[in-house]
XYZ file of C-alpha atoms in Angstrom:
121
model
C 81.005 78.685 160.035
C 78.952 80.308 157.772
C 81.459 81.952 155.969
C 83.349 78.795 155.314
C 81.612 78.095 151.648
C 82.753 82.198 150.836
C 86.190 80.708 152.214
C 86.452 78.004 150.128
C 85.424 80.046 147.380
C 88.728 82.410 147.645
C 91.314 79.590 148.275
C 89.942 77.043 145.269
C 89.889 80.113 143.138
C 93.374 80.884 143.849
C 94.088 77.101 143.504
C 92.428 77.531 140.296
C 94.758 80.640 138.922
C 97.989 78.665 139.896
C 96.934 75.600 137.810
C 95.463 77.925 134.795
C 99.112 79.815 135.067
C 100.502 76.087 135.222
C 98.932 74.674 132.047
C 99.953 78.281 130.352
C 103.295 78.307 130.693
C 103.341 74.371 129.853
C 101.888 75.050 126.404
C 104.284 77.898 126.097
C 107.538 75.595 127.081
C 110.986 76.268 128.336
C 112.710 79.223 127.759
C 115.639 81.829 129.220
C 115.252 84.410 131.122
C 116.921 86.763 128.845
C 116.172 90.278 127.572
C 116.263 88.687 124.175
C 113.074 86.784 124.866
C 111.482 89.353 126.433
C 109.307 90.379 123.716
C 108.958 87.263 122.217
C 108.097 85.043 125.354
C 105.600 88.129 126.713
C 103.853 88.445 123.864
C 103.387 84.615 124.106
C 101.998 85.122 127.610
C 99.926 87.963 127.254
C 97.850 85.954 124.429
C 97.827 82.333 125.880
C 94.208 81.843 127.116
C 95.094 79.874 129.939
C 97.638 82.373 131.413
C 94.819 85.188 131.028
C 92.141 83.275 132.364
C 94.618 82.096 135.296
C 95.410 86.173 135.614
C 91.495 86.695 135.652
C 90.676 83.960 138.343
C 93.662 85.767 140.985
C 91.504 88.921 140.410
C 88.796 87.288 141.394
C 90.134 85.422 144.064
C 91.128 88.454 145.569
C 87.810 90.030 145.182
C 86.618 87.084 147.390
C 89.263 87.393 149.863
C 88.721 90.916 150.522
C 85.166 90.168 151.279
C 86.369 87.663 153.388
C 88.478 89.510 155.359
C 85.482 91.848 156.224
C 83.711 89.033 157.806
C 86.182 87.102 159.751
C 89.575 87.625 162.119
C 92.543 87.134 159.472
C 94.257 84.635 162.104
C 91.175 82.381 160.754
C 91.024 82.712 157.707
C 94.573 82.695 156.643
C 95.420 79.456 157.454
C 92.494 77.644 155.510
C 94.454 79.223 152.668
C 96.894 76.129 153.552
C 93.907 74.328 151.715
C 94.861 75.492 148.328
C 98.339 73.433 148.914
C 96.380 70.272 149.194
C 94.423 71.117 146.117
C 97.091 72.040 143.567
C 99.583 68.670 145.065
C 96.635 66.679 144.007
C 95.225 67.968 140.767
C 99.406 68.274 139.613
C 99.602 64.546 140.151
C 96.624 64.086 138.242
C 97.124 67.059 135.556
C 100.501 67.351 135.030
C 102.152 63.565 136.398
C 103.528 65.851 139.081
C 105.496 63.842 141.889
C 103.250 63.076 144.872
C 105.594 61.096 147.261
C 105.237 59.901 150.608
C 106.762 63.106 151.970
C 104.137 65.558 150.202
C 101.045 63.055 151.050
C 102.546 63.067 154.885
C 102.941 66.992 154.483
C 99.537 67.063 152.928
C 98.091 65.270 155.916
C 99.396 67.740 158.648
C 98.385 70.523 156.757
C 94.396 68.853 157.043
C 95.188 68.204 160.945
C 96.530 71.819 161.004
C 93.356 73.232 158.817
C 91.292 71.314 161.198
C 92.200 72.335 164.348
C 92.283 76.339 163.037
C 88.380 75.148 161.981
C 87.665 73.772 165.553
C 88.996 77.229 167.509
């Protein structure tokens, strides 16, 4: 278990990138996916601070992973990846007024069971 914290370190990361990427593309808005915008809308992304610093946290995140996967069988540390759902349900409902119904909180709960069990093996 002593690679757990270097774990945990990977998956909140990449939790981390998908809400930086999140909070980007809401200050950014709607737009279409046209060839029209694609100038426009890129340069948009390419400059937003949270998009880049989103972009810079996968990086890292897979930085961590890779030391991760020179430590410990993938079939373990995979699944704790799971963990990053759980994360990024919550902080949406709390961020963004994302839904969180009854069927995500009962799908969040047998991903924990699942997570663990994979810890127990």
């Amino acid at each position: 278990m002593s690679y757990f914290p270097l774990i945990m370190l990977g998956v909140l990361l990449n939790a981390g990138a998908q809400l930086l990427l999140k909070e980007g593309m809401r200050r950014i808005g709607y737009f279409e996916f046209v060839w029209a915008n694609a100038v426009p809308i890129g340069l948009q992304v390419a400059a937003n601070p949270f998009v880049l610093a989103g972009i810079f946290a996968y990086i890292v995140s897979v930085l961590v992973w890779l030391l991760v996967l020179s430590r410990v069988e993938v079939s373990f540390a995979y699944p704790l990846l799971s963990v990053g759902y759980i994360v990024n349900a919550v902080a949406g409902y709390y961020l963004f007024q994302e839904n969180l119904s009854l069927t995500r909180i009962t799908g969040i709960l047998i991903i924990v069971a699942g997570v663990y069990l994979v810890t127990r093996s």
